[in-house]
Amino acid sequence: MLASDDIGGHGDTLDEEAMSDYRLAFSDIDASPHQSLYVAEVNGDLVGTFQTVISRTLTARGGLTMTLRAVQTRADCRGRGIGAAMMRHALAEAEKAGVRLVDLSSNGNRKDAHRFYERLGFVASHVGFKLKLK
């Protein structure tokens, strides 16, 4: 799913030489008590994924924030409620953990995704900036 994302520009690939990078990422995420990686399945088929990162900030009196990352629903499965189910699960996990704010960023070209997040109650309240380092 991530490798088929032609908008994100993250350089994800199915090339075998990149698999060690993905294994390291899975290992780091798995070892962290503050990160979780989720997959959605329908009849045994992988149809979606997302990652959560919980961190404490100095703002909001030291409140917990959950950042949603790598939210993807397989292109041929969009519009079936899979993304909404994933987000409901993420929000339930955030509430269980005592999170005060859930945030995410979305590529500016993903207009359908923006409408989806707004329907779920997310507000486009900030401007995000990125700087790619080598």
PDB file of C-alpha atoms in Angstrom:
ATOM      1  CA  MET A   1       0.000   0.000   0.000  1.00  0.00           C
ATOM      2  CA  LEU A   2       2.702   2.479   0.952  1.00  0.00           C
ATOM      3  CA  ALA A   3       4.724   1.677  -2.175  1.00  0.00           C
ATOM      4  CA  SER A   4       1.675   2.274  -4.392  1.00  0.00           C
ATOM      5  CA  ASP A   5       1.155   5.780  -2.955  1.00  0.00           C
ATOM      6  CA  ASP A   6       1.998   8.084  -5.849  1.00  0.00           C
ATOM      7  CA  ILE A   7       1.105  11.292  -3.970  1.00  0.00           C
ATOM      8  CA  GLY A   8       3.123  10.923  -0.764  1.00  0.00           C
ATOM      9  CA  GLY A   9       6.585  11.031  -2.312  1.00  0.00           C
ATOM     10  CA  HIS A  10       8.081   9.020   0.529  1.00  0.00           C
ATOM     11  CA  GLY A  11      10.120   6.741  -1.728  1.00  0.00           C
ATOM     12  CA  ASP A  12       8.479   3.559  -0.462  1.00  0.00           C
ATOM     13  CA  THR A  13       9.249   0.546  -2.584  1.00  0.00           C
ATOM     14  CA  LEU A  14       8.953  -3.208  -2.834  1.00  0.00           C
ATOM     15  CA  ASP A  15      12.619  -3.548  -3.851  1.00  0.00           C
ATOM     16  CA  GLU A  16      14.325  -6.300  -1.889  1.00  0.00           C
ATOM     17  CA  GLU A  17      17.313  -4.087  -1.068  1.00  0.00           C
ATOM     18  CA  ALA A  18      15.018  -1.763   0.898  1.00  0.00           C
ATOM     19  CA  MET A  19      13.589  -4.535   3.088  1.00  0.00           C
ATOM     20  CA  SER A  20      16.296  -4.120   5.743  1.00  0.00           C
ATOM     21  CA  ASP A  21      15.148  -0.500   6.198  1.00  0.00           C
ATOM     22  CA  TYR A  22      11.557  -1.651   6.724  1.00  0.00           C
ATOM     23  CA  ARG A  23      12.651  -4.422   9.121  1.00  0.00           C
ATOM     24  CA  LEU A  24      14.562  -1.865  11.195  1.00  0.00           C
ATOM     25  CA  ALA A  25      11.506   0.419  11.260  1.00  0.00           C
ATOM     26  CA  PHE A  26       9.239  -2.455  12.362  1.00  0.00           C
ATOM     27  CA  SER A  27      11.737  -3.410  15.061  1.00  0.00           C
ATOM     28  CA  ASP A  28      11.998   0.141  16.404  1.00  0.00           C
ATOM     29  CA  ILE A  29       8.226   0.643  16.397  1.00  0.00           C
ATOM     30  CA  ASP A  30       7.678  -2.721  18.077  1.00  0.00           C
ATOM     31  CA  ALA A  31      10.253  -1.933  20.785  1.00  0.00           C
ATOM     32  CA  SER A  32       8.765   1.466  21.620  1.00  0.00           C
ATOM     33  CA  PRO A  33       6.112   1.672  24.338  1.00  0.00           C
ATOM     34  CA  HIS A  34       4.940   4.934  22.733  1.00  0.00           C
ATOM     35  CA  GLN A  35       4.367   3.724  19.176  1.00  0.00           C
ATOM     36  CA  SER A  36       1.941   1.242  17.668  1.00  0.00           C
ATOM     37  CA  LEU A  37       1.452  -0.005  14.133  1.00  0.00           C
ATOM     38  CA  TYR A  38      -1.990  -1.238  13.105  1.00  0.00           C
ATOM     39  CA  VAL A  39      -3.330  -3.078  10.088  1.00  0.00           C
ATOM     40  CA  ALA A  40      -6.917  -3.511   8.961  1.00  0.00           C
ATOM     41  CA  GLU A  41      -7.975  -6.790   7.425  1.00  0.00           C
ATOM     42  CA  VAL A  42     -11.105  -7.853   5.587  1.00  0.00           C
ATOM     43  CA  ASN A  43     -11.489 -11.585   4.992  1.00  0.00           C
ATOM     44  CA  GLY A  44      -7.752 -12.033   5.590  1.00  0.00           C
ATOM     45  CA  ASP A  45      -6.713  -9.341   3.099  1.00  0.00           C
ATOM     46  CA  LEU A  46      -4.680  -6.347   4.256  1.00  0.00           C
ATOM     47  CA  VAL A  47      -6.796  -3.286   3.414  1.00  0.00           C
ATOM     48  CA  GLY A  48      -5.440  -0.515   5.622  1.00  0.00           C
ATOM     49  CA  THR A  49      -2.755   0.603   8.011  1.00  0.00           C
ATOM     50  CA  PHE A  50      -1.809   3.415  10.356  1.00  0.00           C
ATOM     51  CA  GLN A  51       0.750   4.190  13.019  1.00  0.00           C
ATOM     52  CA  THR A  52       0.320   6.040  16.300  1.00  0.00           C
ATOM     53  CA  VAL A  53       2.953   7.903  18.289  1.00  0.00           C
ATOM     54  CA  ILE A  54       2.129   9.180  21.773  1.00  0.00           C
ATOM     55  CA  SER A  55       4.301  11.917  23.213  1.00  0.00           C
ATOM     56  CA  ARG A  56       4.144  14.345  26.078  1.00  0.00           C
ATOM     57  CA  THR A  57       4.482  18.041  25.320  1.00  0.00           C
ATOM     58  CA  LEU A  58       5.350  21.011  27.479  1.00  0.00           C
ATOM     59  CA  THR A  59       2.331  22.869  26.122  1.00  0.00           C
ATOM     60  CA  ALA A  60      -1.124  22.241  27.519  1.00  0.00           C
ATOM     61  CA  ARG A  61       0.381  21.642  30.948  1.00  0.00           C
ATOM     62  CA  GLY A  62       2.375  18.643  29.840  1.00  0.00           C
ATOM     63  CA  GLY A  63      -0.475  16.930  28.038  1.00  0.00           C
ATOM     64  CA  LEU A  64      -0.235  13.800  25.930  1.00  0.00           C
ATOM     65  CA  THR A  65      -0.565  14.039  22.169  1.00  0.00           C
ATOM     66  CA  MET A  66      -1.188  11.210  19.727  1.00  0.00           C
ATOM     67  CA  THR A  67       0.172  11.709  16.246  1.00  0.00           C
ATOM     68  CA  LEU A  68      -1.317   9.585  13.489  1.00  0.00           C
ATOM     69  CA  ARG A  69       1.165   8.580  10.802  1.00  0.00           C
ATOM     70  CA  ALA A  70       1.118   6.567   7.575  1.00  0.00           C
ATOM     71  CA  VAL A  71      -2.672   6.353   7.370  1.00  0.00           C
ATOM     72  CA  GLN A  72      -3.511   4.365   4.245  1.00  0.00           C
ATOM     73  CA  THR A  73      -6.511   2.476   2.961  1.00  0.00           C
ATOM     74  CA  ARG A  74      -5.906   0.304  -0.067  1.00  0.00           C
ATOM     75  CA  ALA A  75      -7.040   2.260  -3.141  1.00  0.00           C
ATOM     76  CA  ASP A  76      -9.560  -0.370  -4.287  1.00  0.00           C
ATOM     77  CA  CYS A  77     -11.115  -0.493  -0.794  1.00  0.00           C
ATOM     78  CA  ARG A  78     -11.739   3.198  -0.197  1.00  0.00           C
ATOM     79  CA  GLY A  79     -15.289   4.341   0.483  1.00  0.00           C
ATOM     80  CA  ARG A  80     -16.181   1.198   2.450  1.00  0.00           C
ATOM     81  CA  GLY A  81     -15.775   2.606   5.964  1.00  0.00           C
ATOM     82  CA  ILE A  82     -12.364   1.013   6.570  1.00  0.00           C
ATOM     83  CA  GLY A  83     -10.604   4.322   7.172  1.00  0.00           C
ATOM     84  CA  ALA A  84     -13.363   5.465   9.521  1.00  0.00           C
ATOM     85  CA  ALA A  85     -13.082   2.204  11.477  1.00  0.00           C
ATOM     86  CA  MET A  86      -9.311   2.659  11.751  1.00  0.00           C
ATOM     87  CA  MET A  87      -9.748   6.223  12.989  1.00  0.00           C
ATOM     88  CA  ARG A  88     -12.416   5.171  15.525  1.00  0.00           C
ATOM     89  CA  HIS A  89      -9.955   2.615  16.866  1.00  0.00           C
ATOM     90  CA  ALA A  90      -7.138   5.179  17.038  1.00  0.00           C
ATOM     91  CA  LEU A  91      -9.355   7.670  18.867  1.00  0.00           C
ATOM     92  CA  ALA A  92     -10.505   5.002  21.341  1.00  0.00           C
ATOM     93  CA  GLU A  93      -6.863   4.129  22.048  1.00  0.00           C
ATOM     94  CA  ALA A  94      -6.089   7.833  22.520  1.00  0.00           C
ATOM     95  CA  GLU A  95      -8.909   8.228  25.033  1.00  0.00           C
ATOM     96  CA  LYS A  96      -7.766   5.113  26.911  1.00  0.00           C
ATOM     97  CA  ALA A  97      -4.242   6.559  27.153  1.00  0.00           C
ATOM     98  CA  GLY A  98      -5.460   9.930  28.427  1.00  0.00           C
ATOM     99  CA  VAL A  99      -4.425  11.799  25.285  1.00  0.00           C
ATOM    100  CA  ARG A 100      -5.622  15.429  25.125  1.00  0.00           C
ATOM    101  CA  LEU A 101      -4.999  16.025  21.399  1.00  0.00           C
ATOM    102  CA  VAL A 102      -4.820  13.839  18.304  1.00  0.00           C
ATOM    103  CA  ASP A 103      -3.027  15.328  15.353  1.00  0.00           C
ATOM    104  CA  LEU A 104      -2.046  14.296  11.885  1.00  0.00           C
ATOM    105  CA  SER A 105      -0.709  15.858   8.752  1.00  0.00           C
ATOM    106  CA  SER A 106      -1.871  15.148   5.245  1.00  0.00           C
ATOM    107  CA  ASN A 107      -0.283  15.955   1.921  1.00  0.00           C
ATOM    108  CA  GLY A 108      -1.772  19.166   0.560  1.00  0.00           C
ATOM    109  CA  ASN A 109      -2.810  17.365  -2.639  1.00  0.00           C
ATOM    110  CA  ARG A 110      -4.999  14.807  -0.820  1.00  0.00           C
ATOM    111  CA  LYS A 111      -8.287  16.698  -1.057  1.00  0.00           C
ATOM    112  CA  ASP A 112     -10.412  13.546  -0.583  1.00  0.00           C
ATOM    113  CA  ALA A 113      -8.442  12.679   2.559  1.00  0.00           C
ATOM    114  CA  HIS A 114      -8.932  16.199   3.894  1.00  0.00           C
ATOM    115  CA  ARG A 115     -12.702  15.911   3.473  1.00  0.00           C
ATOM    116  CA  PHE A 116     -12.568  12.491   5.165  1.00  0.00           C
ATOM    117  CA  TYR A 117     -10.700  13.838   8.211  1.00  0.00           C
ATOM    118  CA  GLU A 118     -13.006  16.848   8.463  1.00  0.00           C
ATOM    119  CA  ARG A 119     -16.050  14.531   8.450  1.00  0.00           C
ATOM    120  CA  LEU A 120     -14.474  12.791  11.455  1.00  0.00           C
ATOM    121  CA  GLY A 121     -14.180  16.100  13.308  1.00  0.00           C
ATOM    122  CA  PHE A 122     -10.547  16.977  12.610  1.00  0.00           C
ATOM    123  CA  VAL A 123      -9.935  20.673  11.967  1.00  0.00           C
ATOM    124  CA  ALA A 124      -7.313  22.038   9.575  1.00  0.00           C
ATOM    125  CA  SER A 125      -6.043  24.477  12.194  1.00  0.00           C
ATOM    126  CA  HIS A 126      -2.299  24.672  11.540  1.00  0.00           C
ATOM    127  CA  VAL A 127       0.109  24.937   8.627  1.00  0.00           C
ATOM    128  CA  GLY A 128       2.715  22.194   8.538  1.00  0.00           C
ATOM    129  CA  PHE A 129       6.282  22.494   7.336  1.00  0.00           C
ATOM    130  CA  LYS A 130       8.736  19.783   6.366  1.00  0.00           C
ATOM    131  CA  LEU A 131      12.441  19.806   5.676  1.00  0.00           C
ATOM    132  CA  LYS A 132      13.896  16.641   4.192  1.00  0.00           C
ATOM    133  CA  LEU A 133      17.344  15.767   5.437  1.00  0.00           C
ATOM    134  CA  LYS A 134      19.677  13.225   3.893  1.00  0.00           C
TER     135      LYS A 134
END
